[in-house]
Coordinates of C-alpha atoms in Angstrom, one line a residue:
Chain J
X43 CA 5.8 -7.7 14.2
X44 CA 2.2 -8.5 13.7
X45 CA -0.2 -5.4 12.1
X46 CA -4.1 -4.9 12.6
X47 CA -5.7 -8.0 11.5
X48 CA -9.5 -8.2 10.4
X49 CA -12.0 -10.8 9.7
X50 CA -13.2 -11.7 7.3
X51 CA -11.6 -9.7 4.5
X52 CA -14.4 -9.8 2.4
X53 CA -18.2 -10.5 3.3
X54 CA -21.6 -10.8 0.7
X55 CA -24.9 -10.6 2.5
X56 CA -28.4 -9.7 1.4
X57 CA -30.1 -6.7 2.5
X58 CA -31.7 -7.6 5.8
X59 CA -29.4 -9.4 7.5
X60 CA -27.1 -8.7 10.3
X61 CA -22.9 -8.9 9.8
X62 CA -20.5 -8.8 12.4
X63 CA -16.3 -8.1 12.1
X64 CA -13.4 -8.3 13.9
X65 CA -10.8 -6.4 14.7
X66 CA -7.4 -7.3 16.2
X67 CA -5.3 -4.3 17.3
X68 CA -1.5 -4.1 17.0
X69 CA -0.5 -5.9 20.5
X70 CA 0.4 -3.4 22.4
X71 CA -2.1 -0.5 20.9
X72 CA -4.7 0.7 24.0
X73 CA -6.9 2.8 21.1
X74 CA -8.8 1.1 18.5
X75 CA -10.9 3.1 16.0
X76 CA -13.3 2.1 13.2
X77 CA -13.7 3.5 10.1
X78 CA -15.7 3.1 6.9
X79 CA -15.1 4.4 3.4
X80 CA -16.8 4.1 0.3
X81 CA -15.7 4.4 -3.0
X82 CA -13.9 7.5 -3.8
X83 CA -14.0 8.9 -0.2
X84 CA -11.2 9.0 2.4
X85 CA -12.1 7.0 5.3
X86 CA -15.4 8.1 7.6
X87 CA -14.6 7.7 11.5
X88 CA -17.3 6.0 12.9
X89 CA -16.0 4.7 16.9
X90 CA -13.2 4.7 19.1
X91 CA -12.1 3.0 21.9
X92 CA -9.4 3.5 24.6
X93 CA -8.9 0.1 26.3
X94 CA -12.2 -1.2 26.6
X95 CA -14.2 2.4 27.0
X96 CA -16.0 3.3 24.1
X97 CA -14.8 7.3 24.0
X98 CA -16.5 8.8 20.8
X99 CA -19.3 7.6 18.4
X100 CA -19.7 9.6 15.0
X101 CA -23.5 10.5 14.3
X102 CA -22.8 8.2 10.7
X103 CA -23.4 5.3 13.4
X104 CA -26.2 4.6 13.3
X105 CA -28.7 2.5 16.3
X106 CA -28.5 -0.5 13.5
X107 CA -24.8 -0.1 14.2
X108 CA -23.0 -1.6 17.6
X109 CA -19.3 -1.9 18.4
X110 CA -17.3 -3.7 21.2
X111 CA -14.3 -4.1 22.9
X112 CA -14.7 -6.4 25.8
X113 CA -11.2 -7.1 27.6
X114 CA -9.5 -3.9 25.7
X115 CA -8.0 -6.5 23.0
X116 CA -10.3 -7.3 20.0
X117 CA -13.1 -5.5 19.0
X118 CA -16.5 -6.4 16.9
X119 CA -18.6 -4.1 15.0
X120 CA -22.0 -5.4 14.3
X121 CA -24.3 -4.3 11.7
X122 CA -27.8 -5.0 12.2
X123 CA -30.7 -5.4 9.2
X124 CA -28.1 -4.3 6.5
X125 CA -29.0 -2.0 3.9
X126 CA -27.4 -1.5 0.6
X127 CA -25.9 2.1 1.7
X128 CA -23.9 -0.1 4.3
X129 CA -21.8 -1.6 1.1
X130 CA -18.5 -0.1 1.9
X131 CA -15.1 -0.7 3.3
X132 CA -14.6 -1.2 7.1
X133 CA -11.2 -0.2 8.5
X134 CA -9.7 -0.6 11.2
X135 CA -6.8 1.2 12.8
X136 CA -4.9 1.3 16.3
X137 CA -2.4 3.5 18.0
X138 CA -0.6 3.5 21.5
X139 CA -1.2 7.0 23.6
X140 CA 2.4 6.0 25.0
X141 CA 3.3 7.7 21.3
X142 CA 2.7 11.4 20.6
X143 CA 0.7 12.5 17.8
X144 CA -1.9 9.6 18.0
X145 CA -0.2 7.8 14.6
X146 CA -3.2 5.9 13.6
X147 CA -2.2 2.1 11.9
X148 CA -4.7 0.5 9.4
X149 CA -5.7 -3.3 9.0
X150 CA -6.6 -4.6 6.0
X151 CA -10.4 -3.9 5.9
X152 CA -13.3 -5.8 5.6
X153 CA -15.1 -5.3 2.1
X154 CA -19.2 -5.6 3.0
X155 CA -21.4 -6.3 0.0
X156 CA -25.3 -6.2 0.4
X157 CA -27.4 -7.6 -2.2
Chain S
X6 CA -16.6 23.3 3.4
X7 CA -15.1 20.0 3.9
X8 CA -12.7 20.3 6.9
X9 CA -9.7 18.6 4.6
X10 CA -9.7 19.5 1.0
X11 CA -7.4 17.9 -1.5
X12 CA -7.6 18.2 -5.2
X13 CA -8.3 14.9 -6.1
X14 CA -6.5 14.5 -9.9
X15 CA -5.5 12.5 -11.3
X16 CA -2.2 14.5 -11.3
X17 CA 0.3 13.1 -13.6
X18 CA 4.3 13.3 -13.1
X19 CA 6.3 11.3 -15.5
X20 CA 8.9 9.5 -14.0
X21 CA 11.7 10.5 -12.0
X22 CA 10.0 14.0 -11.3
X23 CA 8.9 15.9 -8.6
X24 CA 5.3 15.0 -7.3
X25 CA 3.7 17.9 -5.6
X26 CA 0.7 16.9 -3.0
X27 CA -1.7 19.6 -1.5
X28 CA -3.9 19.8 1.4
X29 CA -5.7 22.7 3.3
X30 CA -7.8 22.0 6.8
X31 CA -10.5 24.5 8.0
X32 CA -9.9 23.4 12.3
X33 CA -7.5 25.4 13.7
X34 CA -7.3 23.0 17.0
X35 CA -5.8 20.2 14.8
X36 CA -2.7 19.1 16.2
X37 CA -0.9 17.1 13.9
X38 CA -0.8 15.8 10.2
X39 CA -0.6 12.4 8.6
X40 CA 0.0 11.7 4.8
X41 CA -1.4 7.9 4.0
X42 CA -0.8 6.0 0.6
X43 CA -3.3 3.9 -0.7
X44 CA -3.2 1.3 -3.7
X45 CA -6.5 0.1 -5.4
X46 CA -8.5 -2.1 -3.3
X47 CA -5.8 -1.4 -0.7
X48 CA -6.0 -0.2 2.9
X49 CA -4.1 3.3 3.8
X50 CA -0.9 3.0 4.7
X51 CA 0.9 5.6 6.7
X52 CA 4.1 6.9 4.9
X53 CA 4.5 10.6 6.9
X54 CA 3.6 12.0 10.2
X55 CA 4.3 15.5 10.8
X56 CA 3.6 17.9 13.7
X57 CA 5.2 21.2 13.8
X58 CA 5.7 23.8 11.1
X59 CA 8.3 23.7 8.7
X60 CA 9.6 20.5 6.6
X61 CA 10.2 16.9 7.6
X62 CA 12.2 14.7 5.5
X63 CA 12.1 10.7 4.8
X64 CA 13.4 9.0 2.5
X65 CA 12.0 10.4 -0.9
X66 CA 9.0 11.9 1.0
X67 CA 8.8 15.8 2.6
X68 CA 5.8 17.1 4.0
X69 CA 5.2 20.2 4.9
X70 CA 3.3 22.4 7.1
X71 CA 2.2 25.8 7.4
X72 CA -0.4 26.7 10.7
X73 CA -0.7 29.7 9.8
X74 CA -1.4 29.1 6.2
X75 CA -3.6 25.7 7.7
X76 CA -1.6 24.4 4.7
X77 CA 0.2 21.0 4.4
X78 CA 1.8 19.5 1.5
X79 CA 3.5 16.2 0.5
X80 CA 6.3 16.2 -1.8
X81 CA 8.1 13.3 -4.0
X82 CA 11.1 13.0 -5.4
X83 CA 12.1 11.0 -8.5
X84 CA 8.8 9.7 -8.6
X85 CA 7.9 6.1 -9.8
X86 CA 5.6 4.1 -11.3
X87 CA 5.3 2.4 -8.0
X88 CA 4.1 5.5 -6.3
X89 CA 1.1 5.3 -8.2
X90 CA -1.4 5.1 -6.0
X91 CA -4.7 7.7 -4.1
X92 CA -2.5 9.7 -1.4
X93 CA -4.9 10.6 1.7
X94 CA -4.1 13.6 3.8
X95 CA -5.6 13.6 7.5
X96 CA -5.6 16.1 10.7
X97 CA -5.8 14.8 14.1
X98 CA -7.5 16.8 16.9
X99 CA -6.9 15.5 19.9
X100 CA -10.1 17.1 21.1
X101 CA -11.8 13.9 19.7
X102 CA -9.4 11.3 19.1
X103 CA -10.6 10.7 15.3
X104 CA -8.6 11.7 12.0
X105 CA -10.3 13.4 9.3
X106 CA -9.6 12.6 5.8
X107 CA -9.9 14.4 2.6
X108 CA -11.0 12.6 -0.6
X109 CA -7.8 11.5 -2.1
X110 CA -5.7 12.6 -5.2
X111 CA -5.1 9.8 -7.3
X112 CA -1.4 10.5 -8.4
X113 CA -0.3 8.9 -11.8
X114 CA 3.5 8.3 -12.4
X115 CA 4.3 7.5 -16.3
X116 CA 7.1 5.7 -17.1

């Protein structure tokens, strides 16, 4: 039984620059969401995706921010010219709409550092 | 007002008590109710789901709900040191496919 997977786990980059993650849902999940939280704080929603339609976008994402989810699989979130508020935890969770209740599964994260 | 409020601690238990979790939400369309665990550095992980009112069991874990009272509580028995850890409460609306999270409380268990 293989969880969310993300890439890379953790990331260092200096302010200016532009990251991207990935995201790997659980197989058989057809929602993917993205979250960010920062020390102290519950997770932030930022995106969501059913299949490959991008359904809700939080106004925390900003136009430097972009996510994907080409073929309804995978997803990338890119960050462009990072600032030093974008240091935080990026999660990723996934659920089936086949299940009731929308039960929301978490990969490990992706800890962004900017210098 | 946040739309989930939990208290966030520290709250200490010592071991092998009762651990007593709180959370109140301000949306009235939310649906359902998730209680996450989550260890330093760690990602949530989900360890109760819960829907309608009343009580749901699992293990050493109840949550409870109250609509009307837009109430929902997590409870543990014979806590241990290995339920140390920030405990996350979350309501789903389905209106908008997200969950929203309260802060955290931070839950201590002493041996």
């Amino acid at each position: 039984d293989t969880g969310v997977s993300q890439d890379p786990r953790h990331k260092i980059t200096k302010r200016g620059q532009n990251v991207t993650f990935r995201c790997d849902p659980i197989s058989e999940h057809n929602r993917l969401y993205w979250y960010r939280q920062t020390l102290g704080q519950g997770p932030e929603f930022l995106t969501y995706f059913q299949n490959e339609a991008q359904l809700e976008k939080s106004r925390l994402l900003s136009d430097r921010f972009s996510a994907e989810r080409p073929k309804g699989s995978f997803s990338t979130l890119e960050i462009q010219r990072t600032e030093q508020g974008d240091s935080a935890m990026y999660l990723c969770a996934s659920s089936s709409t086949r299940i009731s209740y929308n039960e929301q599964f978490f990969g490990p994260g992706t800890r962004l550092t900017v210098l | 007002q946040k739309e989930v409020e939990q208290n966030s601690g520290p709250l200490s238990v010592p071991e092998g008590a009762i651990a007593s979790l709180n959370c109140t939400y301000s949306d009235r369309v939310s649906q359902s109710f998730f209680w996450y665990r989550q260890y330093s550095g760690k990602s949530p992980e989900l360890i109760m789901s819960i829907y309608s009112n009343g009580d749901k069991e699992d293990g050493r874990f109840t949550a409870q709900l109250n609509k009307a009272s837009q109430y929902v509580s997590l409870l543990i028995r014979d806590s241990q040191p290995s339920d140390s850890a920030t405990y996350l409460c979350a309501a789903y609306s389905g209106n908008t496919g997200k969950l929203i999270f309260g802060q955290g409380t931070t839950l201590q268990v002493k041996p």
